[in-house]
CSV table of C-alpha atoms and ligand atoms in Angstrom, one decimal:
chain,number,residue,atom,x,y,z
A,162,UNK,CA,128.7,129.3,108.6
A,163,UNK,CA,128.7,132.6,110.2
A,164,UNK,CA,128.2,136.2,109.9
A,165,UNK,CA,129.8,138.9,112.1
A,166,UNK,CA,126.9,142.1,110.5
A,167,UNK,CA,128.1,145.7,112.6
A,168,UNK,CA,125.6,148.4,113.3
A,169,UNK,CA,122.9,145.5,112.5
A,170,UNK,CA,120.6,147.2,115.5
A,171,UNK,CA,120.2,150.2,113.3
A,172,UNK,CA,118.2,151.2,110.2
A,173,UNK,CA,119.6,149.4,107.2
A,174,UNK,CA,121.7,146.7,109.5
A,175,UNK,CA,118.8,145.6,111.3
A,176,UNK,CA,116.8,145.3,108.3
A,177,UNK,CA,119.3,143.1,106.8
A,178,UNK,CA,119.2,140.9,109.4
A,179,UNK,CA,116.0,140.1,110.1
A,180,UNK,CA,115.5,139.9,105.9
A,181,UNK,CA,119.0,137.8,106.2
A,182,UNK,CA,117.1,134.3,108.8
A,183,UNK,CA,113.7,135.3,106.6
A,184,UNK,CA,114.9,134.2,103.3
A,185,UNK,CA,114.2,130.1,102.6
A,186,UNK,CA,116.8,127.0,103.3
A,187,UNK,CA,119.7,126.3,104.2
A,188,UNK,CA,121.0,130.6,103.5
A,189,UNK,CA,119.0,131.5,105.9
A,190,UNK,CA,120.0,129.2,108.8
A,191,UNK,CA,123.4,130.7,108.9
A,192,UNK,CA,124.4,133.0,111.8
A,193,UNK,CA,124.8,136.0,112.2
A,194,UNK,CA,127.0,137.9,115.5
A,195,UNK,CA,125.4,140.7,115.7
A,196,UNK,CA,128.1,143.6,117.3
A,197,UNK,CA,126.4,147.7,117.7
A,198,UNK,CA,126.9,150.3,121.0
A,199,UNK,CA,124.0,150.4,120.5
A,200,UNK,CA,124.3,154.5,120.0
A,201,UNK,CA,121.2,156.4,119.7
A,202,UNK,CA,120.8,154.9,116.6
A,203,UNK,CA,120.3,151.6,116.9
A,204,UNK,CA,118.0,150.0,118.7
A,205,UNK,CA,116.9,146.7,120.2
A,206,UNK,CA,113.2,146.8,119.8
A,207,UNK,CA,114.2,146.5,116.0
A,208,UNK,CA,115.1,143.1,116.4
A,209,UNK,CA,112.1,141.7,118.9
A,210,UNK,CA,111.8,139.5,116.6
A,211,UNK,CA,114.3,137.4,117.1
A,212,UNK,CA,114.0,137.5,120.5
A,213,UNK,CA,115.5,133.2,122.0
A,214,UNK,CA,116.1,133.3,118.6
A,215,UNK,CA,119.2,130.4,118.2
A,216,UNK,CA,120.5,132.0,115.3
A,217,UNK,CA,121.6,135.7,116.1
A,218,UNK,CA,124.0,136.4,118.8
A,219,UNK,CA,123.8,140.2,119.8
A,220,UNK,CA,127.1,141.7,121.7
A,221,UNK,CA,127.0,145.1,122.6
A,222,UNK,CA,130.0,146.6,121.7
A,223,UNK,CA,132.6,149.4,119.7
A,224,UNK,CA,134.1,148.4,116.2
A,225,UNK,CA,137.3,150.4,118.0
A,226,UNK,CA,137.9,148.3,120.8
A,227,UNK,CA,140.7,145.7,118.7
A,228,UNK,CA,139.8,143.5,121.5
A,229,UNK,CA,136.7,142.6,121.5
A,230,UNK,CA,136.9,142.1,117.8
A,231,UNK,CA,139.5,139.7,117.7
A,232,UNK,CA,138.2,137.2,120.5
A,233,UNK,CA,134.6,137.4,118.0
A,234,UNK,CA,135.9,136.0,114.8
A,235,UNK,CA,138.3,133.7,116.7
A,236,UNK,CA,135.1,132.8,119.2
A,237,UNK,CA,133.0,132.7,115.9
A,238,UNK,CA,135.2,132.2,113.5
A,239,UNK,CA,133.4,133.9,110.6
A,240,UNK,CA,132.8,134.1,106.9
A,241,UNK,CA,132.3,137.3,106.2
A,242,UNK,CA,132.3,141.0,107.6
A,243,UNK,CA,129.3,142.5,106.7
A,244,UNK,CA,130.0,146.7,107.7
A,245,UNK,CA,127.0,149.4,108.5
A,246,UNK,CA,129.0,150.7,111.8
A,247,UNK,CA,128.8,154.1,111.5
A,248,UNK,CA,127.5,157.6,111.7
A,249,UNK,CA,125.5,158.8,109.4
A,250,UNK,CA,123.0,161.9,110.0
A,251,UNK,CA,125.2,164.5,107.8
A,252,UNK,CA,123.1,167.1,110.1
A,253,UNK,CA,124.7,165.9,113.2
A,254,UNK,CA,128.2,165.1,111.3
A,255,UNK,CA,128.2,169.3,110.8
A,256,UNK,CA,127.2,170.2,113.9
A,257,UNK,CA,129.6,167.3,115.8
A,258,UNK,CA,132.0,166.3,114.0
A,259,UNK,CA,134.5,163.5,115.6
A,260,UNK,CA,132.2,161.4,116.5
A,261,UNK,CA,132.3,160.5,112.4
A,262,UNK,CA,135.6,160.5,112.8
A,263,UNK,CA,136.8,158.6,115.8
A,264,UNK,CA,133.7,156.2,114.3
A,265,UNK,CA,133.1,156.2,110.8
A,266,UNK,CA,137.4,155.9,110.0
A,267,UNK,CA,138.8,154.5,113.1
A,268,UNK,CA,136.4,152.0,113.5
A,269,UNK,CA,136.6,150.6,110.5
A,270,UNK,CA,139.6,150.9,110.2
A,271,UNK,CA,140.3,148.5,113.5
A,272,UNK,CA,138.0,146.5,112.1
A,273,UNK,CA,139.7,145.9,108.8
A,274,UNK,CA,143.4,145.6,110.8
A,275,UNK,CA,140.9,143.1,112.8
A,276,UNK,CA,140.4,141.1,109.5
A,277,UNK,CA,144.0,141.3,108.1
A,278,UNK,CA,145.3,139.4,110.9
A,279,UNK,CA,142.2,136.8,111.5
A,280,UNK,CA,142.8,136.3,107.0
A,281,UNK,CA,146.3,134.6,108.4
A,282,UNK,CA,145.3,132.3,111.2
A,283,UNK,CA,142.5,130.5,108.2
A,284,UNK,CA,142.6,127.1,106.8
A,285,UNK,CA,143.4,128.2,102.9
A,286,UNK,CA,140.3,126.9,101.8
A,287,UNK,CA,138.6,129.0,104.2
A,288,UNK,CA,140.5,132.2,103.8
A,289,UNK,CA,139.4,131.9,100.0
A,290,UNK,CA,135.9,132.2,101.2
A,291,UNK,CA,136.3,135.1,103.4
A,292,UNK,CA,134.8,138.2,102.5
A,293,UNK,CA,134.9,141.6,104.2
A,294,UNK,CA,132.3,143.7,102.8
A,295,UNK,CA,131.9,147.8,103.6
A,296,UNK,CA,128.9,149.6,102.8
A,297,UNK,CA,129.4,153.5,101.8
A,298,UNK,CA,127.2,155.9,100.5
A,299,UNK,CA,127.4,157.9,97.1
A,300,UNK,CA,127.4,161.1,99.3
A,301,UNK,CA,131.1,159.9,99.3
A,302,UNK,CA,130.5,160.8,94.8
A,303,UNK,CA,129.7,164.8,95.8
A,304,UNK,CA,127.6,166.8,94.1
A,305,UNK,CA,126.1,166.3,90.4
A,306,UNK,CA,124.8,169.3,88.5
A,307,UNK,CA,121.9,169.1,86.7
A,308,UNK,CA,122.1,167.2,84.0
A,309,UNK,CA,125.2,165.4,84.4
A,310,UNK,CA,125.1,161.8,83.9
A,311,UNK,CA,124.8,159.7,87.4
A,312,UNK,CA,127.4,159.0,89.8
A,313,UNK,CA,129.3,155.5,88.2
A,314,UNK,CA,131.7,153.7,89.6
A,315,UNK,CA,134.7,155.4,88.3
A,316,UNK,CA,133.5,159.0,90.1
A,317,UNK,CA,135.7,161.2,91.4
A,318,UNK,CA,135.0,161.6,95.4
A,319,UNK,CA,135.0,164.7,96.0
A,320,UNK,CA,132.7,164.2,99.3
A,321,UNK,CA,131.7,167.6,100.7
A,322,UNK,CA,130.4,166.8,104.8
A,323,UNK,CA,131.8,165.7,107.4
A,324,UNK,CA,130.0,162.8,107.1
A,325,UNK,CA,130.4,161.9,103.1
A,326,UNK,CA,134.3,162.3,104.1
A,327,UNK,CA,134.4,160.3,106.6
A,328,UNK,CA,133.0,157.4,104.6
A,329,UNK,CA,135.1,158.6,101.7
A,330,UNK,CA,137.9,157.8,103.6
A,331,UNK,CA,136.9,154.7,105.3
A,332,UNK,CA,136.4,153.7,101.9
A,333,UNK,CA,139.4,154.5,100.4
A,334,UNK,CA,141.4,153.0,103.6
A,335,UNK,CA,139.0,150.0,102.7
A,336,UNK,CA,140.2,150.2,99.1
A,337,UNK,CA,144.1,149.8,101.0
A,338,UNK,CA,143.6,146.7,102.2
A,339,UNK,CA,142.5,145.5,99.3
A,340,UNK,CA,145.3,146.3,97.4
A,341,UNK,CA,148.7,145.8,99.9
A,342,UNK,CA,147.4,143.1,102.3
A,343,UNK,CA,145.2,141.4,99.3
A,344,UNK,CA,142.5,141.2,102.1
A,345,UNK,CA,139.5,140.0,99.3
A,346,UNK,CA,137.3,143.5,100.3
A,347,UNK,CA,134.1,144.1,98.4
A,348,UNK,CA,132.3,148.0,99.0
A,349,UNK,CA,128.5,149.1,98.3
A,350,UNK,CA,127.9,153.1,97.3
A,351,UNK,CA,123.7,153.1,97.5
A,352,UNK,CA,121.9,156.2,97.6
A,353,UNK,CA,118.9,157.0,100.4
A,354,UNK,CA,117.1,154.0,102.4
A,355,UNK,CA,113.6,154.8,103.0
A,356,UNK,CA,111.8,152.1,104.9
A,357,UNK,CA,110.8,150.5,108.3
A,358,UNK,CA,112.4,151.6,111.2
A,359,UNK,CA,114.2,154.2,110.1
A,360,UNK,CA,115.2,156.5,113.1
A,361,UNK,CA,113.5,159.9,112.9
A,362,UNK,CA,116.1,162.5,112.0
A,363,UNK,CA,116.2,161.8,108.2
A,364,UNK,CA,114.2,163.4,105.9
A,365,UNK,CA,111.3,160.3,105.5
A,366,UNK,CA,110.5,159.4,108.9
A,367,UNK,CA,110.4,162.9,110.6
A,368,UNK,CA,108.6,164.2,107.6
A,369,UNK,CA,106.3,161.4,109.0
A,370,UNK,CA,105.7,161.9,113.1
A,371,UNK,CA,105.8,165.7,112.7
A,372,UNK,CA,102.9,165.6,110.1
A,373,UNK,CA,101.3,163.2,112.6
A,374,UNK,CA,101.9,165.0,115.4
A,375,UNK,CA,100.4,168.3,113.1
A,376,UNK,CA,104.2,170.2,113.6
A,377,UNK,CA,105.6,171.5,111.1
A,378,UNK,CA,107.0,170.1,108.3
A,379,UNK,CA,111.0,171.7,107.8
A,380,UNK,CA,112.5,171.2,104.1
A,381,UNK,CA,115.7,172.8,103.9
A,382,UNK,CA,115.8,176.3,101.5
A,383,UNK,CA,114.2,175.5,97.9
A,384,UNK,CA,113.3,172.2,98.8
A,385,UNK,CA,114.5,171.5,94.8
A,386,UNK,CA,117.8,170.0,96.1
A,387,UNK,CA,117.3,166.2,94.3
A,388,UNK,CA,118.0,162.3,96.3
A,389,UNK,CA,118.1,159.3,94.5
A,390,UNK,CA,115.1,157.1,96.1
A,391,UNK,CA,115.6,153.5,97.3
A,392,UNK,CA,113.9,151.1,99.2
A,393,UNK,CA,115.7,149.6,101.6
A,394,UNK,CA,114.9,145.8,100.9
A,395,UNK,CA,115.6,146.9,98.2
A,396,UNK,CA,119.5,147.6,99.5
A,397,UNK,CA,119.9,144.1,101.2
A,398,UNK,CA,118.6,142.3,98.8
A,399,UNK,CA,121.6,144.5,96.7
A,400,UNK,CA,123.9,143.2,99.2
A,401,UNK,CA,123.4,139.9,99.4
A,402,UNK,CA,123.9,139.7,95.9
A,403,UNK,CA,127.3,141.7,96.3
A,404,UNK,CA,128.1,139.3,99.1
A,405,UNK,CA,127.5,136.5,97.4
A,406,UNK,CA,129.3,137.4,94.0
A,407,UNK,CA,130.8,140.6,94.0
A,408,UNK,CA,134.7,140.7,93.4
A,409,UNK,CA,136.9,141.7,95.5
A,410,UNK,CA,138.1,144.4,95.0
A,411,UNK,CA,135.6,145.5,93.2
A,412,UNK,CA,133.0,148.5,93.6
A,413,UNK,CA,128.8,147.9,93.4
A,414,UNK,CA,126.7,151.9,93.1
A,415,UNK,CA,123.3,150.6,94.0
A,416,UNK,CA,120.1,153.2,94.1
A,417,UNK,CA,116.6,152.8,92.8
A,418,UNK,CA,116.4,154.2,89.4
A,419,UNK,CA,114.2,157.7,91.3
A,420,UNK,CA,115.2,160.9,91.8
A,421,UNK,CA,113.3,163.2,93.3
A,422,UNK,CA,113.5,166.4,94.4
A,423,UNK,CA,112.7,166.7,98.6
A,424,UNK,CA,109.7,168.7,98.3
A,425,UNK,CA,108.1,166.6,95.9
A,426,UNK,CA,109.3,164.1,98.4
A,427,UNK,CA,107.5,165.7,100.8
A,428,UNK,CA,104.0,166.1,98.9
A,429,UNK,CA,103.5,162.4,98.5
A,430,UNK,CA,103.7,161.9,102.4
A,431,UNK,CA,101.4,165.0,102.7
A,432,UNK,CA,98.8,163.3,100.0
A,433,UNK,CA,99.4,159.9,101.9
A,434,UNK,CA,99.1,160.8,105.1
A,435,UNK,CA,95.5,162.7,104.2
A,436,UNK,CA,94.5,159.7,102.4
A,437,UNK,CA,95.6,157.3,105.4
A,438,UNK,CA,94.9,159.1,108.8
A,439,UNK,CA,92.8,162.4,107.4
A,440,UNK,CA,93.7,164.6,110.3
A,441,UNK,CA,90.7,167.1,111.4
A,442,UNK,CA,92.7,170.5,110.3
A,443,UNK,CA,93.1,169.8,106.4
A,444,UNK,CA,95.9,168.9,104.9
A,445,UNK,CA,99.6,168.5,106.5
A,446,UNK,CA,100.4,169.8,103.1
A,447,UNK,CA,99.5,173.2,105.9
A,448,UNK,CA,102.2,172.0,107.5
A,449,UNK,CA,105.4,172.8,104.9
A,450,UNK,CA,107.8,175.0,106.3
A,451,UNK,CA,110.6,176.6,104.4
A,452,UNK,CA,113.8,176.7,106.7
A,453,UNK,CA,117.7,177.6,106.6
A,454,UNK,CA,119.2,175.8,104.6
A,455,UNK,CA,122.5,172.8,105.3
A,456,UNK,CA,125.6,174.1,104.9
A,457,UNK,CA,127.4,172.9,101.8
A,458,UNK,CA,124.6,171.1,100.7
A,459,UNK,CA,124.9,168.5,97.5
A,460,UNK,CA,121.9,169.8,95.1
A,461,UNK,CA,122.2,166.1,93.9
A,462,UNK,CA,122.6,162.5,93.7
A,463,UNK,CA,122.6,160.3,91.2
A,464,UNK,CA,123.3,156.8,90.2
A,465,UNK,CA,124.3,154.7,87.6
A,466,UNK,CA,123.2,151.4,89.1
A,467,UNK,CA,124.3,149.6,85.8
A,468,UNK,CA,127.4,147.4,87.5
A,469,UNK,CA,125.4,145.2,90.0
A,470,UNK,CA,123.0,144.9,87.1
A,471,UNK,CA,125.9,143.7,84.4
A,472,UNK,CA,127.4,141.4,87.2
A,473,UNK,CA,125.3,141.2,89.8
A,474,UNK,CA,122.1,140.0,88.2
A,475,UNK,CA,120.3,143.2,90.7
A,476,UNK,CA,117.8,145.3,90.3
A,477,UNK,CA,115.4,147.6,92.7
A,478,UNK,CA,111.8,145.0,92.8
A,479,UNK,CA,110.2,147.8,94.6
A,480,UNK,CA,108.2,150.9,92.4
A,481,UNK,CA,108.3,154.0,94.7
A,482,UNK,CA,105.1,153.7,94.6
A,483,UNK,CA,104.8,150.9,96.6
A,484,UNK,CA,107.6,151.0,98.7
A,485,UNK,CA,107.2,154.3,100.1
A,486,UNK,CA,103.2,153.6,100.5
A,487,UNK,CA,104.0,150.7,102.9
A,488,UNK,CA,106.9,152.5,104.3
A,489,UNK,CA,103.8,155.2,105.9
A,490,UNK,CA,101.5,152.3,106.6
A,491,UNK,CA,104.6,150.7,108.9
A,492,UNK,CA,105.7,153.9,110.8
A,493,UNK,CA,101.6,154.3,111.2
A,494,UNK,CA,100.9,150.8,112.6
A,495,UNK,CA,104.1,150.9,115.0
A,496,UNK,CA,102.5,153.8,116.6
A,497,UNK,CA,104.9,152.4,120.4
A,498,UNK,CA,108.1,152.1,118.3
A,499,UNK,CA,107.9,155.8,116.6
A,500,UNK,CA,106.4,156.5,121.0
A,501,UNK,CA,109.6,154.6,121.1
A,502,UNK,CA,111.9,156.4,120.0
A,503,UNK,CA,110.8,159.9,120.6
A,504,UNK,CA,113.2,159.9,123.9
A,505,UNK,CA,114.4,162.9,125.1
A,506,UNK,CA,117.1,162.6,123.3
A,507,UNK,CA,115.7,162.7,120.4
A,508,UNK,CA,113.6,166.2,121.4
A,509,UNK,CA,117.0,168.0,122.2
A,510,UNK,CA,118.4,166.0,118.6
A,511,UNK,CA,115.9,168.0,117.0
A,512,UNK,CA,116.3,171.4,119.2
A,513,UNK,CA,120.4,171.5,118.4
A,514,UNK,CA,119.4,171.4,115.2
A,515,UNK,CA,115.7,172.9,114.2
A,516,UNK,CA,115.5,175.8,116.8
A,517,UNK,CA,118.2,178.5,115.3
A,518,UNK,CA,116.8,177.3,111.9
B,742,LIG,P1,122.0,154.1,111.1
B,742,LIG,O1,122.3,155.5,112.1
B,742,LIG,O2,120.4,154.4,111.7
B,742,LIG,O3,121.8,152.1,112.3
B,742,LIG,C1,124.6,152.7,112.5
B,742,LIG,C2,123.9,151.6,113.3
B,742,LIG,O4,125.7,151.9,114.0
B,742,LIG,C3,123.6,151.8,115.0
B,742,LIG,O5,122.7,150.8,115.5
B,742,LIG,C4,124.0,152.3,115.5
B,742,LIG,O6,124.3,151.8,117.1
B,742,LIG,C5,126.1,151.4,115.6
B,742,LIG,N1,127.5,151.8,115.7
B,742,LIG,C6,127.3,153.4,115.5
B,742,LIG,N2,128.7,153.9,116.2
B,742,LIG,C7,129.5,152.4,116.6
B,742,LIG,C8,130.5,152.0,117.0
B,742,LIG,N3,131.3,153.1,117.2
B,742,LIG,N4,130.4,150.8,117.1
B,742,LIG,C9,129.3,150.1,116.9
B,742,LIG,N5,128.7,150.1,117.3
B,742,LIG,C10,128.3,151.9,116.8
B,742,LIG,O7,122.9,153.6,109.9
B,742,LIG,P2,121.6,153.2,108.2
B,742,LIG,O8,120.7,154.3,107.9
B,742,LIG,O9,121.7,152.0,109.1
B,742,LIG,O10,123.2,153.3,107.4
B,742,LIG,C11,123.5,152.1,107.8
B,742,LIG,C12,124.9,151.6,107.8
B,742,LIG,O11,124.5,152.2,105.4
B,742,LIG,C13,126.1,153.1,107.4
B,742,LIG,O12,127.4,153.1,107.1
B,742,LIG,C14,125.6,154.3,106.2
B,742,LIG,O13,127.1,155.7,106.4
B,742,LIG,C15,125.4,153.7,105.5
B,742,LIG,N6,124.7,154.3,104.5
B,742,LIG,C16,123.5,155.0,104.6
B,742,LIG,C17,122.4,155.1,102.9
B,742,LIG,C18,121.1,155.9,104.4
B,742,LIG,O14,120.0,156.5,104.0
B,742,LIG,N7,120.8,155.8,105.7
B,742,LIG,C19,122.9,154.5,102.1
B,742,LIG,C20,123.7,154.7,101.2
B,742,LIG,C21,125.1,153.9,103.1
B,743,LIG,O1,123.1,158.9,99.9
B,743,LIG,C1,123.0,158.5,101.6
B,743,LIG,C2,122.8,158.9,102.1
B,743,LIG,O2,121.7,160.1,102.3
B,743,LIG,C3,123.2,158.7,103.7
B,743,LIG,O3,125.0,158.0,103.1
B,743,LIG,C4,123.3,158.2,104.8
B,743,LIG,O4,123.0,158.6,105.6
B,743,LIG,C5,121.8,159.5,104.5
B,743,LIG,O5,121.7,160.1,106.3
B,743,LIG,C6,121.0,159.9,103.6
B,743,LIG,O6,121.7,161.6,103.6
B,743,LIG,P1,121.0,162.5,102.8
B,743,LIG,O7,121.5,163.6,103.6
B,743,LIG,O8,120.9,163.1,102.1
B,743,LIG,O9,119.2,161.9,103.4
B,743,LIG,P2,118.8,163.1,105.3
B,743,LIG,O10,117.2,162.1,105.5
B,743,LIG,O11,119.5,163.3,105.6
B,743,LIG,O12,117.7,164.4,103.8
B,743,LIG,C7,117.0,164.3,103.2
B,743,LIG,C8,117.3,165.3,102.2
B,743,LIG,O13,116.5,166.3,102.5
B,743,LIG,C9,117.7,166.3,102.0
B,743,LIG,O14,118.6,166.7,100.7
B,743,LIG,C10,118.8,167.1,103.1
B,743,LIG,C11,116.8,167.2,103.3
B,743,LIG,N1,116.1,167.4,104.5
B,743,LIG,C12,116.3,167.0,105.2
B,743,LIG,C13,116.5,166.7,106.9
B,743,LIG,C14,116.7,166.1,108.1
B,743,LIG,C15,115.3,168.3,104.8
B,743,LIG,O15,115.1,169.2,103.7
B,743,LIG,N2,114.6,168.8,105.8
B,743,LIG,C16,114.9,167.8,106.4
B,743,LIG,O16,114.6,168.4,108.2
């Protein structure tokens, strides 16, 4: 049996692939064909532990390349597609939205079309078991007022950034391919992830690498924007549950039951770094710098993850206290990975996003 995973060299995708093979018995023996274009966010170092492992077939390519996707489906006959590949950073979507429409909308469209044709070539039993799992985000629901109930799966879509609009568009395409063509799709809408291998453009790893370098910790606006943080390993177990037991055509919210304002996250990181890697210049709290806000900045996200708990029996295993400590430790223990991702292209991005703030 085989899975086709897209974007499996990125943050969540690589955690998913590594966790998949770490499963005991037959589950971990299943092969993964990993299709990834290796954009700035894709990193084969994340998958270094799989070198020479016959269960993992890495293919460098674009999800918009229909001929390539058709060939991979015909050759490997996967029982499911798990679709992570995307442009994923809100700030990049503000400075350059085109790539978001190309990958997140056109790319998802290409995969859906290829999957639809592929499904028709399968025997009846294989067709019944086939799944297309679309990995999406809570950002499609827009921003919550303080005290408003958390997002349920029935919340209207109100995306506010080019990133979230492109993901919302892809979610709509996935839904339509279920209703119109009967493609057995599953959609997950997850909150903010953190953990190993996250590229340091996102809040938590950016603050860790800046603090270690004694650089300012740039908090957008007043820092009171709220996110719901989930350890990436918990997202992976949730996705495995959705893939195994989710009902085709359904969407499942995934969250950490852990709402926190950004400034609190940054203070927690400072406390952990002060403890685990004390700096000669004193607490890294001194580096916190409030900078110009993100345009269209969503004020609050909160996920109601009761449906996945009720229907699929999933709840996060990590608390924020355990997950964030593991994460900080991971960044401290992987200095070579951290140095490698801070290439010239990374420095160009930091200059583009932060110099004018
Ligand atoms: P990421 O940016 O770390 O990784 C994206 C991966 O997709 C990279 O490996 C990149 O090379 C690949 N990719 C990009 N364009 C491609 C293309 N055209 N063809 C093939 N591969 C391409 O992203 P992530 O944070 O791991 O997020 C993965 C998915 O999960 C995304 O769909 C994102 O919207 C969703 N998501 C992310 C979060 C989060 O907090 N990071 C939360 C909820 C949902
Ligand atoms: O909610 C799920 C989404 O979470 C995912 O779909 C996205 O792929 C992922 O990038 C993330 O989006 P956010 O915009 O919430 O994540 P980010 O880490 O970029 O920012 C988290 C919060 O921190 C947000 O309110 C903006 C703020 N921030 C971010 C950066 C990079 C800062 O204050 N300073 C910063 O330098």
